[in-house]
Amino acid sequence: MDVITVATDPIEGQKPGTSGLRKKTRVFMGPHYLENFVQAIFDGIGGAQGKTLVLGGDGRYFNDRAAQVILRMAAAQGARRVIVGAGALLSTPAASNLIRTRRTDGGIILSASHNPGGPDEDFGVKFNTPNGGPAPQDVTERIHAASMRVSDYRILESQDIDLSRPGETTLGATTVEVVDPVADYAALMERLFDFDRIAALFAGGFRMRYDAMNAVTGPYARAILEGRLGAPEGTVVNGHPLPDFGGMHPDPNPIWAKELMDAMMAEGAPDLGAASDGDGDRNMIVGPHTYVTPSDSLAVLAANAHLCPGYADGLEGVARSMPTSRAVDRVAQARGMAFYETPTGWKFFGNLLDDGRVTLCGEESAGTGSAHVREKDGLWAVLMWLNLLAATGKTVPRVMADHWAEFGRDFYSRHDYEGLDAGVAGKLMEDLRLRLDDIAGTEWGGRMVEAADEFAYDDPVDGSRAEAQGLRVRFSGGGRIVFRLSGTGTSGATLRVYLEDYTDDPARFGEDPQVALAPMIAAADALAGIAARTGRTAPDVRT
Ligand code: G16
C-alpha cells in the first residue's frame, strides 16, 4: 500500500463554528475539501503519528465515504490505532465516552448535528480532544490556521475497510478496531440509572414514545429502552438511521418533531414523549399535553438528580449557557450549589467539568449533560427523566407543577429567523450593540430596561476570555431578551432571539408562554427592528 502525497491549496472558510465545521454536503464532497480539513485537524493537533483516535458519525449522507477517507489519511500519517463504530456510526455522546474510557488522543465525529442530511443538505466534521469534549477555542484556532497554510495531504492508496461488524484489521501500520457503537454506552447508562426501577415502570404499563428521527440514536434507544428496560416494541419510532433521515429535520423541537408533539397533545397520549437529534446529543421531553422547555428540563434534573444512583451524592455544581433561562439558577441557589454561566457552545463546559466544579450542565438548545461524558447527551437526559418518574411515581405534568410551585416559573421561548441575508443580520446586531449603553432606563413593550450589555466570559479554570457572546437586555420584573447570531448554520445568517420572563404567581403558571412573553416579544422587535430590517413578521422556529 502506497502513501500518496497530494498537492493542494488552502480553501477559504474552513473555520470551525459553534461546533466543528459545518457546510453543505456538496461542499464537503468537492475536490480536496474534506481532505484539506482533516489534514488541518492532524496538523492542528501536532500530527497523527503514534496516536489513537476514535472515529464515527451520525450516519448521514457521505458519512461512510468520509470515514474511509479519514481512515486512509490517519493510516498514511502513522496513527497507531483508530477505533471506529461499526457502520462508521457513533452518537456524539458515545464517541465522547470512547475517547475518554479508551484513553485516546481524541476523535473525529462526522455530523452536522440537528441540521438535515442528504446530498443537498448539510455535513460536518468536528474534533474532540482527549477529555472527550469538543475542541476548545485555542485548538479550533490552530486547526483553522493550519487549514490556511495546507499545501499537501497524505493518504494511503487502498481498498475500503470493511466496517460492517466488530473486529480488528490493519491498514498500513495502523490498527483499525471496529466496535459495537452501543455496548460501552449502554453499560455506562446502566451504571448511572436505576434500570430495575425503570424496567418495573414499563412492566407496570407505563407508555412511552421515543422518536429517534431516523438518526443515530435509533440503535441506542432500541437496545436500551426496548432491549434492556423491556419497553414494548414500537416504543422507539423512526428508529433506523437513514442517510437523509427519511426527509426529517432531526432537530428535536416542537416544530421539527411535530409528529411526536401531535401524539403527545392527543387524547390517550403516552406517559412520556422524547426525541433526539441527528447525532444524539440533543433531547426533547414532552408529557401528555405538556411540553417541557430545555431550560426547565435542566432545572428539574438539577433538582432531582439525587434520585438516580449515579448522582446519589448530589451535584458539585451546575452550569448553563448564557441564553438558557435562569430556572436552574433558582435551583442552585435554593440547594446551595455552585453555579456558572457560560457562552453558547458545549466546549465551554469542558473545563468546569474537568475541574470538578460542576456535575450537570445544559443549554436552551435542547442539550443537557453531565460529567459522565464531555458532550451533551440526549438519551442520557431521557433516562434521567425516566428514573425520576419511576422514583417519584409522578406524571410529567405533576413534576412540572410541583417544580414551579417551589421555584416559580420562567416562561421561555427562542424565536429563530433563519436564512437571513448575512449583511442585514450583522448590521441589526451591530446597530443594537452600539445602542446598548443608552437603553438602560428606557421603556420597551411597556417594560423598563434595567441593564443591557454584551456578554463576555472569563473561564475560571484557564483564564481564557471569550468576547462578543450575545447582547442581553434585562427588564424590570425579571424579563430578559438575548440577541445572538447562530454559529451552526450553513447558509445566510440565523438570528436567535431568546425571550424569558418570570412569575411566582401560581395563577399564571398555566399560561401559554407565547402569550406570557408578549411584552418581551414586542420589546424585541421594537429594540432591534426585526420586521423592518428583515421583512420577517414571524419567526421560522419557536422553541
Ligand atoms: C451546537 C453546540 C451547542 C449550541 C448549539 C446552537 O449544538 O454544541 O452548544 O447551543 O449548537 O448553537 P448556535 O446557537 O450557535 O447555532 P449541536 O447539537 O448543533 O452540536
XYZ file of C-alpha atoms and ligand atoms in Angstrom:
563
model
C 0.000 0.000 0.000
C 1.487 3.303 -1.095
C 1.245 6.631 0.640
C 0.341 9.303 -1.876
C 1.121 12.934 -1.256
C -1.470 15.100 -2.951
C -0.699 18.748 -3.644
C -3.491 21.114 -2.621
C -4.180 24.769 -1.899
C -5.824 26.244 1.192
C -9.609 26.518 0.904
C -11.274 29.640 2.237
C -13.749 29.298 5.121
C -12.570 26.157 6.915
C -13.183 27.844 10.228
C -14.929 25.723 12.868
C -18.104 27.371 14.250
C -20.035 26.733 17.471
C -19.484 23.003 16.986
C -16.982 21.962 14.309
C -17.044 22.754 10.603
C -20.490 22.547 9.011
C -21.076 23.066 5.315
C -23.342 21.880 2.546
C -22.639 18.205 1.817
C -21.659 19.006 -1.761
C -19.068 21.455 -0.462
C -17.536 18.704 1.663
C -17.656 16.359 -1.353
C -15.827 18.887 -3.531
C -12.213 18.321 -4.611
C -9.833 18.181 -1.608
C -12.359 19.816 0.750
C -12.652 17.021 3.309
C -9.007 16.014 2.920
C -7.762 19.562 3.449
C -9.775 19.913 6.637
C -8.721 16.525 8.022
C -5.102 17.416 7.252
C -5.655 20.697 9.109
C -7.014 18.762 12.112
C -3.976 16.479 12.139
C -1.605 19.438 11.727
C -3.513 21.406 14.372
C -3.068 18.635 16.966
C 0.593 18.052 16.246
C 0.204 15.210 13.732
C -1.470 11.786 13.820
C 1.805 9.873 14.243
C 1.533 7.276 17.008
C -1.901 8.496 18.072
C -5.028 6.537 18.956
C -8.174 8.145 17.626
C -11.905 7.459 17.708
C -13.938 7.833 14.520
C -17.689 7.721 13.881
C -20.636 9.747 12.794
C -24.383 10.085 12.712
C -24.881 8.067 9.532
C -25.878 10.948 7.322
C -25.178 11.009 3.595
C -21.379 10.930 2.917
C -20.673 9.598 6.459
C -19.469 6.241 5.079
C -17.287 7.734 2.338
C -15.771 10.345 4.627
C -14.910 7.681 7.230
C -12.957 5.680 4.621
C -11.020 8.788 3.566
C -10.182 9.671 7.172
C -9.025 6.122 7.908
C -6.696 6.201 4.889
C -5.334 9.592 5.897
C -4.830 8.518 9.519
C -3.005 5.402 8.312
C -0.845 7.378 5.876
C 0.187 9.653 8.718
C 1.159 6.949 11.160
C -1.797 6.732 13.548
C -1.304 3.773 15.897
C -4.957 2.797 16.193
C -8.343 4.079 15.069
C -11.407 2.892 16.981
C -14.436 3.075 14.691
C -18.098 2.396 15.400
C -19.484 -0.393 13.209
C -21.042 1.058 10.087
C -18.965 4.188 10.868
C -21.737 5.053 13.344
C -21.251 6.606 16.752
C -23.548 9.021 18.517
C -21.689 12.109 19.732
C -22.003 11.132 23.431
C -20.954 7.532 22.683
C -17.904 8.862 20.822
C -17.098 11.112 23.778
C -17.345 8.120 26.098
C -14.995 6.010 23.956
C -12.485 8.835 23.624
C -12.355 9.079 27.415
C -12.553 5.489 28.534
C -10.095 4.181 25.945
C -7.646 6.955 26.905
C -7.232 8.081 23.326
C -5.726 11.180 21.791
C -9.129 12.420 20.678
C -11.620 11.666 17.973
C -13.211 12.828 14.773
C -17.007 12.972 14.709
C -18.847 13.235 11.406
C -22.052 15.149 11.930
C -23.902 18.344 11.257
C -25.953 17.522 14.341
C -29.554 18.665 14.066
C -29.177 20.008 10.520
C -30.886 17.947 7.782
C -28.791 15.423 5.833
C -28.540 14.392 2.188
C -26.586 15.413 -0.911
C -28.238 18.835 -0.895
C -28.283 19.282 2.862
C -25.560 19.528 5.489
C -22.451 17.674 6.573
C -19.945 18.384 9.308
C -16.670 17.327 10.886
C -15.510 18.084 14.391
C -12.549 17.131 16.501
C -12.905 16.209 20.162
C -9.925 16.377 22.497
C -8.681 13.558 24.792
C -11.094 14.621 27.569
C -13.901 13.638 25.161
C -15.132 17.194 24.705
C -15.420 19.468 21.677
C -12.112 21.128 20.862
C -11.807 24.376 22.808
C -11.146 27.684 21.091
C -7.339 27.506 21.076
C -7.453 24.117 19.333
C -10.041 25.190 16.747
C -7.945 28.280 16.076
C -4.894 26.094 15.440
C -6.939 23.898 13.087
C -8.208 26.933 11.219
C -4.695 28.361 10.964
C -3.432 25.012 9.636
C -6.222 24.983 7.026
C -4.946 28.303 5.714
C -1.443 27.036 5.031
C -2.080 23.430 3.963
C -0.133 22.662 0.780
C -0.479 18.876 0.583
C -2.044 15.932 2.333
C -1.006 12.326 2.689
C -3.367 9.464 2.028
C -2.927 5.721 1.685
C -3.880 4.050 -1.555
C -6.037 1.101 -0.501
C -9.385 -0.676 -0.773
C -12.228 0.291 1.556
C -12.043 -1.249 5.003
C -14.975 -3.466 5.989
C -16.634 -1.552 8.821
C -19.801 -3.611 8.887
C -19.049 -5.616 12.048
C -16.809 -5.507 15.124
C -13.274 -6.816 14.714
C -9.691 -5.736 14.100
C -7.824 -5.260 10.901
C -4.790 -3.307 9.765
C -4.397 -0.515 7.297
C -0.702 0.060 6.629
C 0.785 0.122 10.110
C -2.461 1.321 11.699
C -4.803 -0.979 13.599
C -8.433 -0.336 12.747
C -10.646 -1.577 15.561
C -14.321 -1.743 14.690
C -16.506 -1.706 17.814
C -20.179 -2.141 18.604
C -21.272 1.529 18.797
C -23.871 0.835 21.503
C -22.281 -1.596 24.011
C -19.995 0.674 26.066
C -22.515 3.482 26.109
C -25.343 1.210 27.278
C -23.115 -0.145 30.073
C -22.381 3.426 31.199
C -26.097 4.267 31.326
C -26.743 1.153 33.386
C -24.222 2.364 35.967
C -25.829 5.813 36.246
C -29.511 4.929 36.405
C -31.740 2.528 38.277
C -32.552 0.169 35.419
C -34.536 -2.198 37.655
C -36.833 0.571 38.768
C -37.317 1.886 35.240
C -37.971 -1.652 33.985
C -40.607 -2.048 36.716
C -42.208 1.191 35.496
C -42.526 -0.220 31.975
C -43.705 -3.567 33.325
C -46.465 -1.672 35.125
C -47.842 -0.379 31.826
C -46.004 2.959 31.507
C -46.192 4.043 27.868
C -43.520 5.994 26.052
C -42.864 7.209 22.520
C -39.235 7.868 21.642
C -38.727 9.491 18.244
C -35.195 8.829 17.002
C -35.956 10.901 13.878
C -34.275 8.305 11.606
C -30.970 9.411 13.054
C -28.207 7.843 15.081
C -29.977 7.197 18.412
C -32.292 4.577 16.911
C -29.967 1.623 17.656
C -29.105 3.018 21.110
C -32.733 3.628 22.091
C -33.910 0.259 20.788
C -31.126 -1.580 22.629
C -31.618 0.265 25.912
C -35.347 1.058 26.091
C -36.809 -1.938 24.288
C -33.896 -4.296 24.947
C -32.646 -3.790 28.492
C -35.598 -1.931 30.020
C -38.357 -4.013 28.482
C -40.361 -1.193 26.909
C -42.760 -2.674 24.356
C -41.527 -2.982 20.792
C -42.645 0.091 18.873
C -41.774 2.440 21.751
C -38.941 3.715 19.543
C -40.252 5.192 16.303
C -38.193 6.276 13.278
C -35.522 4.062 14.833
C -33.327 3.217 11.840
C -30.585 5.680 10.851
C -31.057 6.803 7.253
C -28.627 8.881 5.148
C -31.232 11.602 4.630
C -33.037 10.976 7.950
C -36.017 9.916 5.832
C -36.509 13.573 4.935
C -36.913 14.549 8.593
C -35.190 17.584 10.045
C -33.638 15.849 13.049
C -33.916 18.760 15.441
C -35.967 17.780 18.486
C -38.147 20.835 18.968
C -41.919 21.300 18.733
C -41.686 22.396 15.083
C -39.482 19.663 13.661
C -40.698 16.890 15.940
C -44.298 17.694 15.077
C -45.367 14.042 14.721
C -44.333 13.445 18.316
C -45.911 16.683 19.528
C -49.218 15.755 17.851
C -49.159 12.332 19.506
C -48.434 13.882 22.899
C -51.153 16.516 22.610
C -53.815 13.974 21.526
C -56.277 12.082 23.716
C -54.707 8.927 25.136
C -51.177 10.300 24.756
C -48.334 8.146 26.102
C -46.948 8.964 29.549
C -43.686 10.276 28.148
C -42.604 11.548 24.751
C -38.960 12.099 23.861
C -36.839 12.761 20.807
C -33.215 13.286 19.970
C -31.300 14.827 17.110
C -29.052 13.735 14.233
C -26.035 12.818 16.349
C -27.871 12.007 19.570
C -26.671 14.795 21.817
C -29.903 16.791 21.980
C -33.171 15.808 23.613
C -36.781 16.874 23.838
C -39.064 15.914 26.722
C -42.860 16.037 26.442
C -45.537 14.811 28.793
C -49.192 14.391 27.932
C -50.286 17.897 26.902
C -47.081 19.247 28.459
C -44.019 20.420 26.536
C -41.023 20.792 28.847
C -38.649 23.518 27.678
C -34.975 22.518 27.676
C -34.313 25.228 30.262
C -36.999 23.811 32.571
C -35.767 20.281 31.941
C -32.286 21.291 33.095
C -33.744 22.831 36.257
C -35.902 19.779 37.002
C -32.967 17.412 36.504
C -30.760 19.559 38.739
C -33.411 19.468 41.470
C -33.943 15.688 41.199
C -30.603 14.199 40.103
C -30.007 12.733 43.575
C -32.813 10.232 42.872
C -30.532 8.482 40.345
C -27.833 6.106 41.646
C -25.059 7.797 39.644
C -25.837 11.148 41.276
C -26.965 9.997 44.718
C -24.218 12.022 46.396
C -25.598 15.259 44.970
C -24.136 17.667 42.438
C -20.899 19.630 42.766
C -22.448 22.473 40.848
C -24.428 23.341 37.736
C -23.776 25.412 34.623
C -25.915 26.781 31.839
C -25.196 28.719 28.680
C -25.975 32.406 28.957
C -29.133 32.406 26.760
C -30.614 29.477 28.724
C -33.348 30.548 31.155
C -32.481 31.228 34.744
C -34.694 28.411 36.071
C -31.637 26.335 37.007
C -30.085 29.294 38.856
C -33.018 29.195 41.259
C -32.430 25.509 41.984
C -28.710 26.113 42.513
C -29.427 28.967 44.876
C -32.062 27.072 46.872
C -29.885 23.962 47.197
C -26.608 25.789 47.812
C -24.883 24.526 44.665
C -22.135 26.314 42.770
C -23.431 27.885 39.583
C -21.745 29.045 36.330
C -22.934 30.915 33.228
C -21.008 30.181 30.023
C -21.251 31.230 26.374
C -23.237 29.118 23.901
C -21.283 26.009 22.892
C -20.736 22.807 24.830
C -16.982 23.321 24.625
C -17.253 25.985 27.322
C -18.446 23.429 29.896
C -15.360 21.243 29.426
C -13.039 22.989 31.869
C -15.730 23.252 34.547
C -16.462 19.521 34.272
C -12.783 18.530 34.138
C -12.059 20.684 37.168
C -14.877 19.082 39.151
C -16.683 22.391 39.575
C -19.941 21.219 38.012
C -21.669 17.868 37.620
C -24.636 18.896 35.485
C -24.962 21.414 32.682
C -27.319 22.346 29.916
C -28.462 24.681 27.218
C -31.691 26.054 25.855
C -30.819 24.429 22.529
C -32.096 21.059 23.796
C -28.799 19.982 25.302
C -28.371 18.515 28.774
C -25.459 16.517 30.078
C -23.227 15.714 32.981
C -19.706 14.757 33.932
C -20.285 11.180 32.670
C -19.024 12.314 29.226
C -17.913 15.676 27.817
C -20.776 16.203 25.382
C -24.434 16.802 25.884
C -26.322 13.542 25.826
C -29.849 13.071 24.504
C -30.657 9.535 25.625
C -28.976 10.125 28.996
C -31.400 13.010 29.662
C -34.355 10.817 28.702
C -33.152 8.051 31.046
C -32.747 10.565 33.854
C -36.343 11.662 33.345
C -37.460 8.019 33.346
C -35.516 7.414 36.573
C -37.110 10.493 38.128
C -40.633 9.442 37.106
C -40.009 5.894 38.329
C -38.604 7.084 41.658
C -41.343 9.606 42.420
C -44.335 7.934 40.785
C -45.291 11.360 39.408
C -46.519 12.224 35.908
C -44.658 14.782 33.786
C -47.367 17.465 34.316
C -47.200 16.825 38.086
C -43.403 17.139 38.098
C -43.651 20.496 36.345
C -46.459 21.785 38.584
C -44.514 20.839 41.721
C -41.318 22.388 40.347
C -42.990 25.706 39.562
C -44.755 25.709 42.916
C -41.362 25.505 44.608
C -39.253 27.746 42.351
C -41.692 29.848 40.298
C -41.925 29.636 36.511
C -39.517 31.066 33.951
C -41.552 31.439 30.782
C -39.185 30.824 27.923
C -39.105 30.743 24.144
C -36.475 31.154 21.440
C -37.509 32.765 18.176
C -35.300 31.956 15.183
C -35.220 33.934 11.963
C -33.452 31.655 9.519
C -31.783 32.211 6.157
C -31.395 35.968 6.624
C -29.049 37.976 4.485
C -25.807 37.872 6.481
C -25.182 41.600 5.906
C -28.643 42.593 7.147
C -28.375 40.362 10.233
C -24.869 41.613 11.018
C -25.988 45.234 10.749
C -29.001 44.607 13.003
C -26.690 43.229 15.675
C -24.095 45.943 15.231
C -26.630 48.783 15.474
C -28.123 47.295 18.636
C -24.660 46.762 20.118
C -23.872 50.448 19.612
C -27.075 51.464 21.419
C -26.674 49.153 24.428
C -25.246 51.835 26.680
C -28.175 54.131 26.023
C -31.157 51.876 26.590
C -30.945 51.296 30.341
C -33.796 53.229 31.943
C -35.878 53.367 28.756
C -39.202 51.596 28.229
C -39.927 48.984 25.535
C -43.088 46.938 25.081
C -44.351 48.535 28.302
C -41.372 47.313 30.361
C -38.381 49.186 31.739
C -34.850 48.167 30.782
C -32.738 47.681 33.901
C -29.439 46.840 32.196
C -28.049 45.966 28.783
C -24.632 44.621 27.810
C -22.672 42.294 25.562
C -21.759 39.014 27.232
C -18.094 38.089 27.625
C -16.816 35.069 29.544
C -13.672 34.618 31.562
C -13.021 30.932 32.050
C -12.340 30.476 35.789
C -10.123 27.448 35.146
C -7.703 28.516 32.421
C -8.309 32.268 32.408
C -9.173 32.389 28.689
C -11.621 35.054 27.591
C -14.439 34.742 25.015
C -15.875 38.037 23.845
C -18.923 39.076 21.804
C -21.087 36.201 23.015
C -24.520 37.809 22.664
C -26.386 41.002 23.502
C -28.524 40.860 26.616
C -31.220 43.204 27.789
C -32.639 42.816 31.278
C -36.046 44.207 32.172
C -37.754 45.109 35.409
C -39.860 42.278 36.809
C -37.437 39.552 35.735
C -37.797 39.742 31.949
C -34.812 39.247 29.663
C -34.083 39.238 25.936
C -30.865 37.960 24.375
C -29.898 38.522 20.738
C -27.310 36.291 19.035
C -26.361 35.086 15.602
C -26.161 31.318 15.287
C -22.751 29.759 14.750
C -24.006 26.462 13.321
C -25.861 27.407 10.132
C -24.554 26.695 6.651
C -26.274 29.382 4.583
C -27.049 33.031 5.276
C -27.497 34.000 8.914
C -29.867 32.852 11.649
C -30.901 35.445 14.204
C -31.764 33.886 17.553
C -33.917 35.919 19.923
C -34.117 34.342 23.372
C -37.102 35.529 25.412
C -37.911 34.940 29.040
C -39.962 36.299 31.891
C -40.530 35.132 35.441
C -43.564 34.730 37.645
C -44.104 33.342 41.116
C -47.861 33.818 40.861
C -49.426 30.323 40.834
C -52.443 31.679 38.942
C -50.142 32.327 35.967
C -48.220 29.016 35.886
C -50.584 27.533 33.282
C -50.250 30.393 30.804
C -49.154 29.779 27.218
C -45.529 31.028 27.067
C -46.114 32.875 23.788
C -48.895 34.827 25.494
C -46.972 35.352 28.718
C -43.988 36.571 26.710
C -45.955 39.013 24.542
C -44.361 42.089 26.178
C -40.866 40.642 25.609
C -41.710 39.728 22.001
C -42.933 43.263 21.339
C -39.880 44.741 23.042
C -37.507 42.581 20.983
C -38.973 43.780 17.724
C -39.041 47.396 18.839
C -35.462 47.269 20.111
C -33.875 45.547 17.131
C -36.273 46.471 14.321
C -36.537 42.836 13.260
C -39.579 43.155 10.994
C -38.490 46.451 9.484
C -34.954 45.290 8.711
C -35.556 41.691 7.673
C -39.093 41.879 6.293
C -39.976 38.942 8.545
C -43.105 39.358 10.621
C -42.855 35.966 12.332
C -40.004 33.659 13.293
C -39.350 30.413 11.410
C -38.965 28.438 14.616
C -40.356 28.996 18.089
C -38.992 26.633 20.680
C -24.309 23.106 18.987
C -23.497 23.359 20.224
C -24.376 23.888 21.318
C -25.136 25.118 20.853
C -25.898 24.794 19.595
C -26.537 26.017 18.987
O -25.200 22.073 19.220
O -22.862 22.185 20.659
O -23.575 24.166 22.417
O -26.020 25.549 21.840
O -25.025 24.263 18.625
O -25.545 26.899 18.594
P -25.864 28.172 17.718
O -26.874 28.943 18.516
O -24.564 28.867 17.560
O -26.471 27.704 16.418
P -25.328 20.877 18.186
O -26.383 19.985 18.779
O -25.732 21.526 16.912
O -23.971 20.274 18.127
